């Protein structure tokens, strides 16, 4: 799809830019999300959600606020923060779809564990692209490709890598798949 290609190129540009800005925020492999949010002037809060499927949200008022579901595990919370930062970086670096999406939703982006994609309306397509973009940026800052490559070269397995990056094993294996490392091969090598 053409739209997807244009957005992917834009997302890649944003990831390249962000990568150089956040190099100082890693403790070895683990991105210090608290310090990064503080540096960016983003308030980071935990909230009680009645709906367990709510991962968190990004709001934009005088400044940005990220709220994460306090009942979730630490790796899950970290992934949510990185995902919300993905929305933030997209909006702040000129992604039109991200900006429009934020405005259309009254300056609130709320994220769910399960995204219902059964309805293929135009709004859902935009929603899907915006979420995909945030996921790509989020995964790239939590598990930068160069760092993943170096750990693969050191023959670490998925659980070991997941601990280094502070992510879940499923997020780790998905990242390896995206970067064209075969998770099974990595696991058993
Ligand atoms: Zn999102």
Short mmCIF file of N, CA and C and ligand atoms in Angstrom, two decimals:
data_model
loop_
_atom_site.label_atom_id
_atom_site.label_comp_id
_atom_site.label_asym_id
_atom_site.label_seq_id
_atom_site.Cartn_x
_atom_site.Cartn_y
_atom_site.Cartn_z
N UNK A 1 0.84 -1.20 0.00
CA UNK A 1 0.00 0.00 0.00
C UNK A 1 0.87 1.25 0.00
N UNK A 2 0.48 2.22 -0.83
CA UNK A 2 1.34 3.39 -1.02
C UNK A 2 1.42 4.24 0.26
N UNK A 3 0.26 4.47 0.87
CA UNK A 3 0.21 5.29 2.08
C UNK A 3 1.14 4.72 3.15
N UNK A 4 1.09 3.40 3.27
CA UNK A 4 1.93 2.72 4.26
C UNK A 4 3.41 2.99 4.01
N UNK A 5 3.81 2.96 2.73
CA UNK A 5 5.22 3.19 2.38
C UNK A 5 5.66 4.60 2.75
N UNK A 6 4.80 5.56 2.47
CA UNK A 6 5.12 6.97 2.78
C UNK A 6 5.28 7.13 4.29
N UNK A 7 4.34 6.54 5.03
CA UNK A 7 4.39 6.64 6.49
C UNK A 7 5.62 5.92 7.05
N UNK A 8 5.93 4.76 6.49
CA UNK A 8 7.10 4.01 6.96
C UNK A 8 8.39 4.79 6.75
N UNK A 9 8.47 5.49 5.61
CA UNK A 9 9.66 6.28 5.33
C UNK A 9 9.77 7.42 6.34
N UNK A 10 8.62 8.05 6.61
CA UNK A 10 8.58 9.15 7.57
C UNK A 10 8.97 8.63 8.97
N UNK A 11 8.44 7.47 9.33
CA UNK A 11 8.72 6.89 10.64
C UNK A 11 10.21 6.58 10.77
N UNK A 12 10.79 6.07 9.70
CA UNK A 12 12.22 5.75 9.70
C UNK A 12 13.05 7.02 9.95
N UNK A 13 12.64 8.12 9.30
CA UNK A 13 13.33 9.40 9.47
C UNK A 13 13.25 9.84 10.94
N UNK A 14 12.06 9.71 11.53
CA UNK A 14 11.87 10.11 12.92
C UNK A 14 12.74 9.26 13.84
N UNK A 15 12.78 7.94 13.58
CA UNK A 15 13.58 7.03 14.41
C UNK A 15 15.06 7.41 14.34
N UNK A 16 15.56 7.72 13.15
CA UNK A 16 16.96 8.12 12.99
C UNK A 16 17.28 9.36 13.81
N UNK A 17 16.36 10.33 13.77
CA UNK A 17 16.56 11.60 14.47
C UNK A 17 16.54 11.38 15.99
N UNK A 18 15.53 10.63 16.44
CA UNK A 18 15.37 10.40 17.88
C UNK A 18 16.56 9.61 18.43
N UNK A 19 17.02 8.66 17.67
CA UNK A 19 18.13 7.81 18.09
C UNK A 19 19.32 8.66 18.57
N UNK A 20 19.68 9.68 17.80
CA UNK A 20 20.84 10.49 18.17
C UNK A 20 20.55 11.37 19.39
N UNK A 21 19.28 11.69 19.59
CA UNK A 21 18.92 12.57 20.72
C UNK A 21 18.91 11.83 22.06
N UNK A 22 18.73 10.51 22.03
CA UNK A 22 18.52 9.80 23.31
C UNK A 22 19.69 8.90 23.70
N UNK A 23 20.80 8.98 22.95
CA UNK A 23 21.95 8.10 23.23
C UNK A 23 22.41 8.16 24.68
N UNK A 24 22.29 9.34 25.31
CA UNK A 24 22.77 9.50 26.68
C UNK A 24 21.82 8.95 27.73
N UNK A 25 20.70 8.38 27.32
CA UNK A 25 19.69 7.93 28.30
C UNK A 25 19.64 6.42 28.50
N UNK A 26 20.69 5.73 28.04
CA UNK A 26 20.75 4.28 28.25
C UNK A 26 21.71 3.96 29.38
N UNK A 27 21.27 3.08 30.30
CA UNK A 27 22.18 2.46 31.26
C UNK A 27 22.57 1.13 30.65
N UNK A 28 23.70 1.09 30.01
CA UNK A 28 24.08 -0.05 29.16
C UNK A 28 23.02 -0.24 28.09
N UNK A 29 22.13 -1.23 28.27
CA UNK A 29 21.13 -1.49 27.24
C UNK A 29 19.76 -0.94 27.61
N UNK A 30 19.59 -0.60 28.88
CA UNK A 30 18.25 -0.25 29.35
C UNK A 30 17.99 1.24 29.26
N UNK A 31 16.98 1.59 28.49
CA UNK A 31 16.63 3.00 28.35
C UNK A 31 16.00 3.50 29.64
N UNK A 32 16.55 4.60 30.18
CA UNK A 32 16.03 5.20 31.41
C UNK A 32 14.84 6.10 31.05
N UNK A 33 13.66 5.51 31.10
CA UNK A 33 12.45 6.22 30.64
C UNK A 33 12.05 7.37 31.55
N UNK A 34 12.30 7.20 32.86
CA UNK A 34 11.98 8.29 33.80
C UNK A 34 12.80 9.54 33.47
N UNK A 35 14.11 9.34 33.31
CA UNK A 35 14.99 10.48 33.00
C UNK A 35 14.64 11.09 31.66
N UNK A 36 14.34 10.23 30.68
CA UNK A 36 14.02 10.73 29.34
C UNK A 36 12.76 11.59 29.38
N UNK A 37 11.73 11.10 30.08
CA UNK A 37 10.48 11.87 30.18
C UNK A 37 10.72 13.20 30.88
N UNK A 38 11.52 13.15 31.95
CA UNK A 38 11.83 14.38 32.70
C UNK A 38 12.55 15.37 31.78
N UNK A 39 13.51 14.87 31.02
CA UNK A 39 14.28 15.69 30.09
C UNK A 39 13.36 16.34 29.04
N UNK A 40 12.35 15.60 28.61
CA UNK A 40 11.45 16.10 27.58
C UNK A 40 10.33 16.97 28.16
N UNK A 41 10.25 17.05 29.48
CA UNK A 41 9.20 17.83 30.13
C UNK A 41 7.85 17.13 30.10
N UNK A 42 7.88 15.80 29.98
CA UNK A 42 6.64 15.02 29.95
C UNK A 42 6.35 14.49 31.36
N UNK A 43 5.14 14.75 31.86
CA UNK A 43 4.75 14.20 33.17
C UNK A 43 4.41 12.72 33.00
N UNK A 44 4.97 11.92 33.88
CA UNK A 44 4.75 10.48 33.81
C UNK A 44 3.96 10.05 35.04
N UNK A 45 2.74 9.54 34.83
CA UNK A 45 1.87 9.18 35.94
C UNK A 45 1.37 7.75 35.81
N UNK A 46 1.02 7.17 36.98
CA UNK A 46 0.37 5.87 36.95
C UNK A 46 -1.10 6.08 37.31
N UNK A 47 -1.98 5.35 36.66
CA UNK A 47 -3.40 5.49 36.95
C UNK A 47 -4.09 4.15 37.13
N UNK A 48 -5.17 4.18 37.91
CA UNK A 48 -5.99 2.97 38.08
C UNK A 48 -7.05 2.98 36.98
N UNK A 49 -7.04 1.97 36.15
CA UNK A 49 -8.08 1.87 35.13
C UNK A 49 -8.99 0.69 35.46
N UNK A 50 -10.28 0.94 35.37
CA UNK A 50 -11.22 -0.18 35.61
C UNK A 50 -11.10 -1.20 34.50
N UNK A 51 -10.87 -0.72 33.27
CA UNK A 51 -10.70 -1.61 32.13
C UNK A 51 -9.25 -2.08 32.06
N UNK A 52 -9.05 -3.37 32.34
CA UNK A 52 -7.71 -3.95 32.36
C UNK A 52 -7.01 -3.86 31.00
N UNK A 53 -7.81 -3.72 29.94
CA UNK A 53 -7.23 -3.67 28.59
C UNK A 53 -6.60 -2.33 28.26
N UNK A 54 -6.84 -1.33 29.11
CA UNK A 54 -6.23 -0.03 28.86
C UNK A 54 -4.75 -0.09 29.26
N UNK A 55 -3.88 0.19 28.30
CA UNK A 55 -2.44 0.20 28.59
C UNK A 55 -2.03 1.54 29.17
N UNK A 56 -2.56 2.60 28.59
CA UNK A 56 -2.20 3.93 29.03
C UNK A 56 -2.67 4.98 28.05
N UNK A 57 -2.18 6.20 28.23
CA UNK A 57 -2.64 7.28 27.38
C UNK A 57 -1.60 8.39 27.29
N UNK A 58 -1.72 9.15 26.22
CA UNK A 58 -0.91 10.36 26.06
C UNK A 58 -1.87 11.54 25.91
N UNK A 59 -1.69 12.56 26.74
CA UNK A 59 -2.53 13.75 26.60
C UNK A 59 -1.65 14.96 26.35
N UNK A 60 -2.22 15.92 25.65
CA UNK A 60 -1.51 17.16 25.36
C UNK A 60 -2.37 18.33 25.79
N UNK A 61 -1.95 19.00 26.83
CA UNK A 61 -2.64 20.22 27.24
C UNK A 61 -1.63 21.35 27.26
N UNK A 62 -1.27 21.86 28.43
CA UNK A 62 -0.17 22.83 28.48
C UNK A 62 1.12 22.13 28.11
N UNK A 63 1.25 20.91 28.56
CA UNK A 63 2.37 20.06 28.19
C UNK A 63 1.86 18.66 27.96
N UNK A 64 2.78 17.74 27.76
CA UNK A 64 2.37 16.36 27.54
C UNK A 64 2.35 15.58 28.86
N UNK A 65 1.41 14.65 28.96
CA UNK A 65 1.37 13.73 30.09
C UNK A 65 1.19 12.31 29.58
N UNK A 66 1.96 11.39 30.15
CA UNK A 66 1.78 9.97 29.86
C UNK A 66 1.21 9.33 31.11
N UNK A 67 0.12 8.60 30.96
CA UNK A 67 -0.45 7.86 32.09
C UNK A 67 -0.37 6.37 31.75
N UNK A 68 0.13 5.57 32.70
CA UNK A 68 0.22 4.13 32.46
C UNK A 68 -0.62 3.38 33.48
N UNK A 69 -1.10 2.23 33.08
CA UNK A 69 -1.93 1.40 33.96
C UNK A 69 -1.09 0.83 35.09
N UNK A 70 -1.43 1.23 36.33
CA UNK A 70 -0.61 0.86 37.50
C UNK A 70 -0.65 -0.64 37.80
N UNK A 71 -1.66 -1.33 37.25
CA UNK A 71 -1.79 -2.77 37.54
C UNK A 71 -0.94 -3.66 36.64
N UNK A 72 -0.31 -3.07 35.66
CA UNK A 72 0.46 -3.89 34.71
C UNK A 72 1.88 -4.17 35.21
N UNK A 73 2.50 -5.20 34.63
CA UNK A 73 3.88 -5.57 35.00
C UNK A 73 4.84 -4.48 34.53
N UNK A 74 6.05 -4.48 35.11
CA UNK A 74 7.03 -3.46 34.74
C UNK A 74 7.39 -3.50 33.25
N UNK A 75 7.68 -4.68 32.67
CA UNK A 75 7.98 -4.68 31.23
C UNK A 75 6.85 -4.12 30.39
N UNK A 76 5.63 -4.44 30.80
CA UNK A 76 4.45 -3.94 30.09
C UNK A 76 4.36 -2.41 30.22
N UNK A 77 4.61 -1.91 31.42
CA UNK A 77 4.58 -0.46 31.64
C UNK A 77 5.64 0.22 30.79
N UNK A 78 6.83 -0.39 30.75
CA UNK A 78 7.92 0.21 29.96
C UNK A 78 7.55 0.25 28.48
N UNK A 79 6.91 -0.80 28.01
CA UNK A 79 6.52 -0.82 26.60
C UNK A 79 5.47 0.26 26.32
N UNK A 80 4.54 0.42 27.27
CA UNK A 80 3.51 1.45 27.09
C UNK A 80 4.13 2.84 27.05
N UNK A 81 5.06 3.11 27.99
CA UNK A 81 5.71 4.43 28.00
C UNK A 81 6.42 4.68 26.67
N UNK A 82 7.15 3.67 26.20
CA UNK A 82 7.88 3.82 24.93
C UNK A 82 6.91 4.04 23.77
N UNK A 83 5.79 3.34 23.80
CA UNK A 83 4.76 3.50 22.76
C UNK A 83 4.19 4.93 22.79
N UNK A 84 3.89 5.43 23.99
CA UNK A 84 3.37 6.80 24.10
C UNK A 84 4.43 7.81 23.67
N UNK A 85 5.68 7.54 23.99
CA UNK A 85 6.76 8.39 23.50
C UNK A 85 6.82 8.34 21.97
N UNK A 86 6.48 7.19 21.42
CA UNK A 86 6.40 7.06 19.95
C UNK A 86 5.38 8.03 19.37
N UNK A 87 4.21 8.11 19.99
CA UNK A 87 3.21 9.09 19.55
C UNK A 87 3.77 10.51 19.69
N UNK A 88 4.39 10.75 20.85
CA UNK A 88 4.94 12.09 21.13
C UNK A 88 5.97 12.49 20.07
N UNK A 89 6.93 11.59 19.81
CA UNK A 89 7.99 11.91 18.84
C UNK A 89 7.41 12.09 17.44
N UNK A 90 6.40 11.30 17.10
CA UNK A 90 5.77 11.43 15.78
C UNK A 90 5.13 12.81 15.64
N UNK A 91 4.38 13.20 16.68
CA UNK A 91 3.69 14.50 16.64
C UNK A 91 4.70 15.64 16.58
N UNK A 92 5.73 15.56 17.43
CA UNK A 92 6.70 16.66 17.54
C UNK A 92 7.67 16.72 16.36
N UNK A 93 7.71 15.65 15.55
CA UNK A 93 8.63 15.64 14.42
C UNK A 93 7.90 15.65 13.08
N UNK A 94 6.71 16.24 13.11
CA UNK A 94 6.03 16.55 11.86
C UNK A 94 5.24 15.45 11.19
N UNK A 95 4.85 14.40 11.93
CA UNK A 95 3.98 13.38 11.34
C UNK A 95 2.55 13.92 11.28
N UNK A 96 2.07 14.14 10.06
CA UNK A 96 0.73 14.71 9.90
C UNK A 96 -0.35 13.77 10.43
N UNK A 97 -0.21 12.47 10.15
CA UNK A 97 -1.26 11.54 10.61
C UNK A 97 -1.33 11.51 12.14
N UNK A 98 -0.17 11.58 12.78
CA UNK A 98 -0.15 11.56 14.25
C UNK A 98 -0.76 12.84 14.81
N UNK A 99 -0.40 13.98 14.21
CA UNK A 99 -0.92 15.27 14.65
C UNK A 99 -2.45 15.32 14.51
N UNK A 100 -2.93 14.92 13.32
CA UNK A 100 -4.37 14.92 13.06
C UNK A 100 -5.11 14.01 14.03
N UNK A 101 -4.52 12.85 14.25
CA UNK A 101 -5.15 11.87 15.14
C UNK A 101 -5.32 12.43 16.54
N UNK A 102 -4.28 13.09 17.03
CA UNK A 102 -4.30 13.71 18.35
C UNK A 102 -5.39 14.78 18.42
N UNK A 103 -5.47 15.61 17.38
CA UNK A 103 -6.46 16.69 17.37
C UNK A 103 -7.88 16.14 17.30
N UNK A 104 -8.07 15.15 16.43
CA UNK A 104 -9.40 14.56 16.26
C UNK A 104 -9.91 13.93 17.55
N UNK A 105 -8.97 13.46 18.37
CA UNK A 105 -9.37 12.79 19.61
C UNK A 105 -9.34 13.72 20.82
N UNK A 106 -9.40 15.02 20.58
CA UNK A 106 -9.45 15.98 21.68
C UNK A 106 -8.20 15.98 22.54
N UNK A 107 -7.05 15.84 21.88
CA UNK A 107 -5.74 15.87 22.56
C UNK A 107 -5.55 14.73 23.57
N UNK A 108 -6.22 13.64 23.30
CA UNK A 108 -6.06 12.45 24.15
C UNK A 108 -5.96 11.20 23.27
N UNK A 109 -4.85 10.49 23.40
CA UNK A 109 -4.73 9.20 22.72
C UNK A 109 -4.74 8.12 23.81
N UNK A 110 -5.75 7.27 23.76
CA UNK A 110 -5.87 6.21 24.76
C UNK A 110 -5.53 4.88 24.10
N UNK A 111 -4.70 4.09 24.74
CA UNK A 111 -4.24 2.85 24.12
C UNK A 111 -4.74 1.61 24.84
N UNK A 112 -5.10 0.64 24.03
CA UNK A 112 -5.64 -0.62 24.54
C UNK A 112 -4.74 -1.78 24.18
N UNK A 113 -4.81 -2.80 24.99
CA UNK A 113 -4.04 -4.01 24.72
C UNK A 113 -4.51 -4.65 23.42
N UNK A 114 -5.82 -4.78 23.28
CA UNK A 114 -6.36 -5.39 22.09
C UNK A 114 -6.98 -4.31 21.21
N UNK A 115 -6.45 -4.18 20.01
CA UNK A 115 -7.02 -3.22 19.07
C UNK A 115 -7.97 -3.99 18.15
N UNK A 116 -9.21 -3.55 18.18
CA UNK A 116 -10.22 -4.23 17.36
C UNK A 116 -10.11 -3.77 15.91
N UNK A 117 -9.69 -4.70 15.05
CA UNK A 117 -9.51 -4.32 13.65
C UNK A 117 -10.56 -4.95 12.75
N UNK A 118 -11.67 -5.37 13.35
CA UNK A 118 -12.69 -6.02 12.53
C UNK A 118 -13.39 -5.01 11.62
N UNK A 119 -13.51 -3.77 12.10
CA UNK A 119 -14.15 -2.73 11.31
C UNK A 119 -13.10 -2.01 10.47
N UNK A 120 -13.18 -2.21 9.15
CA UNK A 120 -12.16 -1.63 8.27
C UNK A 120 -12.60 -0.30 7.68
N UNK A 121 -13.13 0.57 8.51
CA UNK A 121 -13.51 1.89 8.02
C UNK A 121 -12.26 2.75 7.83
N UNK A 122 -12.45 3.90 7.23
CA UNK A 122 -11.31 4.78 6.96
C UNK A 122 -10.67 5.26 8.26
N UNK A 123 -11.51 5.52 9.25
CA UNK A 123 -11.01 5.98 10.55
C UNK A 123 -10.13 4.90 11.18
N UNK A 124 -10.58 3.66 11.03
CA UNK A 124 -9.79 2.57 11.59
C UNK A 124 -8.44 2.42 10.90
N UNK A 125 -8.43 2.69 9.59
CA UNK A 125 -7.18 2.60 8.84
C UNK A 125 -6.19 3.65 9.37
N UNK A 126 -6.67 4.88 9.58
CA UNK A 126 -5.80 5.92 10.14
C UNK A 126 -5.33 5.54 11.53
N UNK A 127 -6.25 5.05 12.32
CA UNK A 127 -5.95 4.61 13.67
C UNK A 127 -4.84 3.54 13.64
N UNK A 128 -5.01 2.59 12.74
CA UNK A 128 -4.04 1.50 12.61
C UNK A 128 -2.65 2.05 12.26
N UNK A 129 -2.60 2.99 11.30
CA UNK A 129 -1.32 3.55 10.87
C UNK A 129 -0.63 4.32 12.00
N UNK A 130 -1.43 5.08 12.74
CA UNK A 130 -0.88 5.87 13.84
C UNK A 130 -0.33 4.96 14.94
N UNK A 131 -1.08 3.88 15.24
CA UNK A 131 -0.63 2.95 16.28
C UNK A 131 0.61 2.17 15.84
N UNK A 132 0.61 1.81 14.56
CA UNK A 132 1.76 1.08 14.01
C UNK A 132 3.02 1.95 14.10
N UNK A 133 2.85 3.23 13.77
CA UNK A 133 3.96 4.18 13.82
C UNK A 133 4.50 4.30 15.26
N UNK A 134 3.60 4.44 16.22
CA UNK A 134 4.02 4.57 17.62
C UNK A 134 4.73 3.30 18.09
N UNK A 135 4.23 2.15 17.65
CA UNK A 135 4.88 0.89 18.02
C UNK A 135 6.28 0.78 17.43
N UNK A 136 6.43 1.20 16.18
CA UNK A 136 7.75 1.13 15.54
C UNK A 136 8.76 2.02 16.24
N UNK A 137 8.33 3.24 16.57
CA UNK A 137 9.24 4.17 17.26
C UNK A 137 9.53 3.65 18.67
N UNK A 138 8.48 3.21 19.36
CA UNK A 138 8.63 2.69 20.73
C UNK A 138 9.58 1.51 20.80
N UNK A 139 9.40 0.54 19.90
CA UNK A 139 10.25 -0.66 19.90
C UNK A 139 11.69 -0.28 19.55
N UNK A 140 11.85 0.71 18.67
CA UNK A 140 13.20 1.11 18.24
C UNK A 140 13.97 1.80 19.35
N UNK A 141 13.27 2.54 20.21
CA UNK A 141 14.01 3.20 21.29
C UNK A 141 14.26 2.25 22.46
N UNK A 142 13.33 1.29 22.67
CA UNK A 142 13.53 0.32 23.76
C UNK A 142 14.57 -0.73 23.40
N UNK A 143 14.55 -1.14 22.11
CA UNK A 143 15.46 -2.19 21.64
C UNK A 143 16.12 -1.74 20.34
N UNK A 144 17.07 -0.79 20.43
CA UNK A 144 17.70 -0.26 19.20
C UNK A 144 18.37 -1.39 18.40
N UNK A 145 18.24 -1.32 17.08
CA UNK A 145 18.71 -2.44 16.26
C UNK A 145 20.20 -2.75 16.45
N UNK A 146 21.02 -1.71 16.60
CA UNK A 146 22.46 -1.96 16.78
C UNK A 146 22.74 -2.74 18.07
N UNK A 147 22.01 -2.40 19.14
CA UNK A 147 22.19 -3.09 20.42
C UNK A 147 21.69 -4.53 20.33
N UNK A 148 20.56 -4.71 19.65
CA UNK A 148 20.03 -6.07 19.48
C UNK A 148 21.05 -6.91 18.71
N UNK A 149 21.59 -6.33 17.65
CA UNK A 149 22.58 -7.05 16.84
C UNK A 149 23.77 -7.48 17.67
N UNK A 150 24.26 -6.57 18.52
CA UNK A 150 25.45 -6.90 19.30
C UNK A 150 25.15 -8.01 20.31
N UNK A 151 23.94 -8.04 20.87
CA UNK A 151 23.59 -9.11 21.81
C UNK A 151 23.37 -10.44 21.08
N UNK A 152 22.83 -10.36 19.87
CA UNK A 152 22.70 -11.59 19.07
C UNK A 152 24.09 -12.15 18.78
N UNK A 153 25.02 -11.27 18.47
CA UNK A 153 26.39 -11.71 18.19
C UNK A 153 27.07 -12.31 19.41
N UNK A 154 26.63 -11.87 20.60
CA UNK A 154 27.17 -12.44 21.84
C UNK A 154 26.45 -13.72 22.24
N UNK A 155 25.53 -14.17 21.38
CA UNK A 155 24.79 -15.42 21.60
C UNK A 155 23.90 -15.42 22.83
N UNK A 156 23.37 -14.28 23.20
CA UNK A 156 22.40 -14.26 24.30
C UNK A 156 21.08 -14.84 23.81
N UNK A 157 20.35 -15.49 24.71
CA UNK A 157 19.04 -16.00 24.30
C UNK A 157 17.97 -14.94 24.60
N UNK A 158 16.74 -15.25 24.21
CA UNK A 158 15.67 -14.25 24.31
C UNK A 158 15.42 -13.78 25.75
N UNK A 159 15.32 -14.71 26.73
CA UNK A 159 15.11 -14.23 28.12
C UNK A 159 16.23 -13.31 28.60
N UNK A 160 17.47 -13.64 28.25
CA UNK A 160 18.60 -12.80 28.67
C UNK A 160 18.54 -11.42 28.03
N UNK A 161 18.21 -11.40 26.75
CA UNK A 161 18.10 -10.12 26.05
C UNK A 161 16.97 -9.28 26.62
N UNK A 162 15.84 -9.95 26.90
CA UNK A 162 14.65 -9.25 27.42
C UNK A 162 14.99 -8.56 28.74
N UNK A 163 15.77 -9.23 29.59
CA UNK A 163 16.17 -8.64 30.87
C UNK A 163 17.06 -7.43 30.65
N UNK A 164 18.01 -7.54 29.73
CA UNK A 164 18.92 -6.42 29.44
C UNK A 164 18.15 -5.17 29.01
N UNK A 165 17.15 -5.38 28.16
CA UNK A 165 16.40 -4.22 27.64
C UNK A 165 15.24 -3.82 28.56
N UNK A 166 14.89 -4.69 29.51
CA UNK A 166 13.74 -4.40 30.38
C UNK A 166 12.43 -4.51 29.64
N UNK A 167 12.31 -5.54 28.81
CA UNK A 167 11.08 -5.77 28.04
C UNK A 167 10.59 -7.19 28.29
N UNK A 168 9.38 -7.48 27.83
CA UNK A 168 8.86 -8.84 27.96
C UNK A 168 9.53 -9.73 26.91
N UNK A 169 9.49 -11.04 27.16
CA UNK A 169 10.08 -11.96 26.19
C UNK A 169 9.32 -11.93 24.87
N UNK A 170 8.01 -11.71 24.93
CA UNK A 170 7.26 -11.66 23.68
C UNK A 170 7.60 -10.41 22.87
N UNK A 171 7.81 -9.29 23.55
CA UNK A 171 8.23 -8.07 22.85
C UNK A 171 9.61 -8.27 22.23
N UNK A 172 10.46 -8.99 22.97
CA UNK A 172 11.83 -9.26 22.48
C UNK A 172 11.81 -10.14 21.24
N UNK A 173 11.02 -11.22 21.28
CA UNK A 173 11.02 -12.12 20.12
C UNK A 173 10.36 -11.45 18.91
N UNK A 174 9.37 -10.60 19.17
CA UNK A 174 8.76 -9.88 18.05
C UNK A 174 9.77 -8.92 17.42
N UNK A 175 10.54 -8.27 18.26
CA UNK A 175 11.56 -7.34 17.76
C UNK A 175 12.61 -8.08 16.92
N UNK A 176 13.01 -9.25 17.38
CA UNK A 176 13.99 -10.05 16.63
C UNK A 176 13.43 -10.44 15.26
N UNK A 177 12.14 -10.75 15.26
CA UNK A 177 11.48 -11.12 14.00
C UNK A 177 11.48 -9.94 13.03
N UNK A 178 11.12 -8.77 13.56
CA UNK A 178 11.08 -7.55 12.74
C UNK A 178 12.47 -7.23 12.17
N UNK A 179 13.51 -7.48 12.99
CA UNK A 179 14.87 -7.19 12.54
C UNK A 179 15.47 -8.36 11.75
N UNK A 180 14.60 -9.31 11.39
CA UNK A 180 15.02 -10.45 10.57
C UNK A 180 15.98 -11.42 11.25
N UNK A 181 15.92 -11.47 12.59
CA UNK A 181 16.61 -12.55 13.28
C UNK A 181 15.55 -13.59 13.58
N UNK A 182 15.84 -14.82 13.31
CA UNK A 182 14.87 -15.87 13.60
C UNK A 182 14.89 -16.15 15.10
N UNK A 183 13.77 -15.85 15.82
CA UNK A 183 13.77 -16.04 17.27
C UNK A 183 14.12 -17.47 17.69
N UNK A 184 13.64 -18.45 16.93
CA UNK A 184 13.91 -19.84 17.30
C UNK A 184 15.40 -20.14 17.17
N UNK A 185 15.96 -19.67 16.07
CA UNK A 185 17.39 -19.88 15.83
C UNK A 185 18.20 -19.21 16.94
N UNK A 186 17.75 -17.99 17.33
CA UNK A 186 18.45 -17.25 18.37
C UNK A 186 18.34 -17.98 19.71
N UNK A 187 17.15 -18.50 19.96
CA UNK A 187 16.88 -19.19 21.23
C UNK A 187 17.75 -20.43 21.39
N UNK A 188 17.93 -21.16 20.30
CA UNK A 188 18.60 -22.46 20.42
C UNK A 188 20.03 -22.46 19.93
N UNK A 189 20.55 -21.30 19.54
CA UNK A 189 21.92 -21.28 18.99
C UNK A 189 22.94 -21.48 20.10
ZN1 LIG B 1 -1.04 4.31 20.71
#
